[in-house]
């Protein structure tokens, strides 16, 4: 296997800047705060940072509605401060990747302001305009078309009304994208996470979707569209002039289509974020809620591990800014430390490049605000005001508590002082009241904390060829409580065993391991874990163990 691509042996930390750390005392996270915390990020054992959008934006979708691609949002600093952060990150040996959001812009972007003026304007074809809308629904806000008075036409928005879709069929738009890539690469960034990149080419004629499908009814006509690989090749060509890493976000992507982006003649991405494992309890748009199924989660993990092995490389993640906190989803707030550490082990040792989302490393949990009006995320409002309207307010709020993206966007909990040490001023959003217990400072001081467990996992992974490059195999896939997987490389094997149960579970060894005594190298409980010839003994609630076998 080719394993010399630099990103493959790495791990990344995702910063959603508004809630990371306020450095200039206005209650909003910023690049001054990031600068202060770069050593902390480095201390986790990660090798790079992914910045969710930090560009000027009216924040209809908190940065994913960009009004200037070549600048920094004044709330977060300026280009000079960004360069300072970039320089220091590089000095510390951290790569920096930016978010590239080019499926849509903000409606306040100068291109759209011009485009909406009329049909005889240099920007008139930068967006997708029609006299008559089709029946597509948007993912965030009702119909996917909005009538614009000044232009006298409808524009397409797959996301919010304030996020008009760019017309990527227009070569001028693609030139703009290339110019954005060059701008940041010339400044020294190391790559891009490319937002909903599999949506950028739409089927000609924009046919109606199936009427009975909810928000996703247009998806067959804009996911992996007819010209996607041509456009992606153009962007890849620019990136190839630099040492640039490209990671695509692929909502609803399948193994088959993801492999087209990552291999062969159509290779245009180094990795892709897939969504299959996010379906183990919820869907992206939050209107359906399912109870968690470990078997489903494992199936998704294993499907991607097997399919990509030797052909491409997985982007591993459990959390990001689009999903509620994982401990609150399918860990346990009661067994907070145990489940937080177990969840780390459940994905950090798979084959691929792990991504950690800010706060995940200290086990931050969901916030539960009383009123819907206290929430700021557009999709939470759509969820509350559109779906299951017959349910009681309490029931609808319970769904928000369980599923809102805002739960992942509360200010980072740095210490037990006022505002969790995030800011001296009133933070822009609610701090989770559990910050006195769950915070970086407290966990730094506790050798058995979730924070220190993440560090141990990342360090173990980094120094082991088996954990970095080894093959993956799952055992007991239909077990409803235990996730057991093996990594193998030459004569060294690791077996990672994670209990997702809140009660003790007896765990057998796979037959291949009968009579072999492994060495327990990592455990999230005090090390009195029993293991005999045939079994690993009883696993305590949310216990995780990593055994090493030298064959
Ligand atoms: C995916 C991003 O991660 C999400 O935050 C955003 O709302 C949509 N794309 C639209 O840009």
mmCIF file of N, CA, C and O in Angstrom, residues 370-401:
data_model
loop_
_atom_site.group_PDB
_atom_site.id
_atom_site.type_symbol
_atom_site.label_atom_id
_atom_site.label_comp_id
_atom_site.label_asym_id
_atom_site.label_seq_id
_atom_site.Cartn_x
_atom_site.Cartn_y
_atom_site.Cartn_z
ATOM 1 N N UNK A 370 -34.222 26.021 27.285
ATOM 2 C CA UNK A 370 -35.664 25.861 27.519
ATOM 3 C C UNK A 370 -36.518 26.141 26.288
ATOM 4 O O UNK A 370 -37.453 25.426 25.982
ATOM 5 N N UNK A 371 -36.185 27.251 25.608
ATOM 6 C CA UNK A 371 -37.061 27.713 24.525
ATOM 7 C C UNK A 371 -36.374 27.619 23.170
ATOM 8 O O UNK A 371 -35.185 27.890 23.065
ATOM 9 N N UNK A 372 -37.153 27.332 22.171
ATOM 10 C CA UNK A 372 -36.600 27.247 20.822
ATOM 11 C C UNK A 372 -35.949 28.576 20.423
ATOM 12 O O UNK A 372 -34.950 28.612 19.721
ATOM 13 N N UNK A 373 -36.498 29.688 20.917
ATOM 14 C CA UNK A 373 -35.939 30.990 20.535
ATOM 15 C C UNK A 373 -34.519 31.212 21.044
ATOM 16 O O UNK A 373 -33.826 32.109 20.590
ATOM 17 N N UNK A 374 -34.109 30.396 21.994
ATOM 18 C CA UNK A 374 -32.733 30.528 22.483
ATOM 19 C C UNK A 374 -31.739 29.879 21.514
ATOM 20 O O UNK A 374 -30.549 30.096 21.617
ATOM 21 N N UNK A 375 -32.245 29.046 20.605
ATOM 22 C CA UNK A 375 -31.363 28.379 19.637
ATOM 23 C C UNK A 375 -31.098 29.315 18.456
ATOM 24 O O UNK A 375 -31.948 30.120 18.101
ATOM 25 N N UNK A 376 -29.912 29.185 17.871
ATOM 26 C CA UNK A 376 -29.555 30.097 16.774
ATOM 27 C C UNK A 376 -29.361 29.390 15.433
ATOM 28 O O UNK A 376 -29.299 30.037 14.395
ATOM 29 N N UNK A 377 -29.248 28.076 15.452
ATOM 30 C CA UNK A 377 -28.973 27.350 14.214
ATOM 31 C C UNK A 377 -30.220 27.240 13.352
ATOM 32 O O UNK A 377 -31.279 26.817 13.832
ATOM 33 N N UNK A 378 -30.075 27.572 12.099
ATOM 34 C CA UNK A 378 -31.220 27.592 11.190
ATOM 35 C C UNK A 378 -31.897 26.225 11.078
ATOM 36 O O UNK A 378 -33.125 26.129 11.051
ATOM 37 N N UNK A 379 -31.118 25.151 11.055
ATOM 38 C CA UNK A 379 -31.761 23.850 10.860
ATOM 39 C C UNK A 379 -32.520 23.416 12.116
ATOM 40 O O UNK A 379 -33.505 22.667 12.023
ATOM 41 N N UNK A 380 -32.118 23.899 13.283
ATOM 42 C CA UNK A 380 -32.879 23.574 14.499
ATOM 43 C C UNK A 380 -34.252 24.238 14.433
ATOM 44 O O UNK A 380 -35.264 23.657 14.838
ATOM 45 N N UNK A 381 -34.289 25.460 13.919
ATOM 46 C CA UNK A 381 -35.569 26.159 13.802
ATOM 47 C C UNK A 381 -36.476 25.470 12.785
ATOM 48 O O UNK A 381 -37.674 25.305 13.020
ATOM 49 N N UNK A 382 -35.869 25.074 11.659
ATOM 50 C CA UNK A 382 -36.682 24.385 10.653
ATOM 51 C C UNK A 382 -37.235 23.101 11.250
ATOM 52 O O UNK A 382 -38.417 22.779 11.090
ATOM 53 N N UNK A 383 -36.375 22.404 11.954
ATOM 54 C CA UNK A 383 -36.790 21.153 12.568
ATOM 55 C C UNK A 383 -37.990 21.391 13.498
ATOM 56 O O UNK A 383 -39.021 20.720 13.411
ATOM 57 N N UNK A 384 -37.863 22.380 14.344
ATOM 58 C CA UNK A 384 -38.913 22.648 15.338
ATOM 59 C C UNK A 384 -40.205 23.122 14.687
ATOM 60 O O UNK A 384 -41.299 22.719 15.062
ATOM 61 N N UNK A 385 -40.065 24.021 13.703
ATOM 62 C CA UNK A 385 -41.254 24.674 13.145
ATOM 63 C C UNK A 385 -41.862 23.943 11.952
ATOM 64 O O UNK A 385 -42.886 24.351 11.433
ATOM 65 N N UNK A 386 -41.201 22.877 11.476
ATOM 66 C CA UNK A 386 -41.705 22.216 10.274
ATOM 67 C C UNK A 386 -42.149 20.780 10.508
ATOM 68 O O UNK A 386 -43.142 20.338 9.962
ATOM 69 N N UNK A 387 -41.372 20.058 11.292
ATOM 70 C CA UNK A 387 -41.638 18.625 11.381
ATOM 71 C C UNK A 387 -42.387 18.258 12.657
ATOM 72 O O UNK A 387 -42.190 18.891 13.692
ATOM 73 N N UNK A 388 -43.191 17.227 12.552
ATOM 74 C CA UNK A 388 -43.909 16.682 13.724
ATOM 75 C C UNK A 388 -44.654 17.770 14.477
ATOM 76 O O UNK A 388 -44.597 17.857 15.700
ATOM 77 N N UNK A 389 -45.363 18.616 13.759
ATOM 78 C CA UNK A 389 -46.026 19.749 14.403
ATOM 79 C C UNK A 389 -47.150 19.314 15.340
ATOM 80 O O UNK A 389 -47.558 20.066 16.215
ATOM 81 N N UNK A 390 -47.607 18.081 15.137
ATOM 82 C CA UNK A 390 -48.695 17.606 16.009
ATOM 83 C C UNK A 390 -48.179 17.216 17.389
ATOM 84 O O UNK A 390 -48.945 17.115 18.338
ATOM 85 N N UNK A 391 -46.894 17.008 17.507
ATOM 86 C CA UNK A 391 -46.314 16.651 18.815
ATOM 87 C C UNK A 391 -46.409 17.836 19.775
ATOM 88 O O UNK A 391 -46.469 18.995 19.344
ATOM 89 N N UNK A 392 -46.394 17.518 21.076
ATOM 90 C CA UNK A 392 -46.426 18.606 22.063
ATOM 91 C C UNK A 392 -45.124 19.409 21.980
ATOM 92 O O UNK A 392 -44.100 18.923 21.478
ATOM 93 N N UNK A 393 -45.186 20.628 22.514
ATOM 94 C CA UNK A 393 -43.991 21.481 22.523
ATOM 95 C C UNK A 393 -42.855 20.755 23.253
ATOM 96 O O UNK A 393 -41.709 20.777 22.824
ATOM 97 N N UNK A 394 -43.197 20.084 24.359
ATOM 98 C CA UNK A 394 -42.170 19.377 25.150
ATOM 99 C C UNK A 394 -41.478 18.321 24.301
ATOM 100 O O UNK A 394 -40.259 18.194 24.319
ATOM 101 N N UNK A 395 -42.280 17.592 23.558
ATOM 102 C CA UNK A 395 -41.716 16.522 22.739
ATOM 103 C C UNK A 395 -40.817 17.117 21.639
ATOM 104 O O UNK A 395 -39.739 16.609 21.337
ATOM 105 N N UNK A 396 -41.309 18.216 21.075
ATOM 106 C CA UNK A 396 -40.514 18.836 20.005
ATOM 107 C C UNK A 396 -39.212 19.408 20.571
ATOM 108 O O UNK A 396 -38.160 19.328 19.945
ATOM 109 N N UNK A 397 -39.305 19.982 21.772
ATOM 110 C CA UNK A 397 -38.078 20.503 22.398
ATOM 111 C C UNK A 397 -37.120 19.355 22.734
ATOM 112 O O UNK A 397 -35.915 19.489 22.610
ATOM 113 N N UNK A 398 -37.681 18.225 23.142
ATOM 114 C CA UNK A 398 -36.812 17.085 23.473
ATOM 115 C C UNK A 398 -36.024 16.675 22.231
ATOM 116 O O UNK A 398 -34.851 16.312 22.309
ATOM 117 N N UNK A 399 -36.686 16.772 21.071
ATOM 118 C CA UNK A 399 -35.962 16.425 19.836
ATOM 119 C C UNK A 399 -34.865 17.434 19.549
ATOM 120 O O UNK A 399 -33.786 17.079 19.082
ATOM 121 N N UNK A 400 -35.135 18.693 19.845
ATOM 122 C CA UNK A 400 -34.091 19.719 19.655
ATOM 123 C C UNK A 400 -32.925 19.430 20.607
ATOM 124 O O UNK A 400 -31.756 19.487 20.222
ATOM 125 N N UNK A 401 -33.257 19.093 21.842
ATOM 126 C CA UNK A 401 -32.195 18.793 22.809
ATOM 127 C C UNK A 401 -31.332 17.640 22.329
ATOM 128 O O UNK A 401 -30.138 17.600 22.555
#
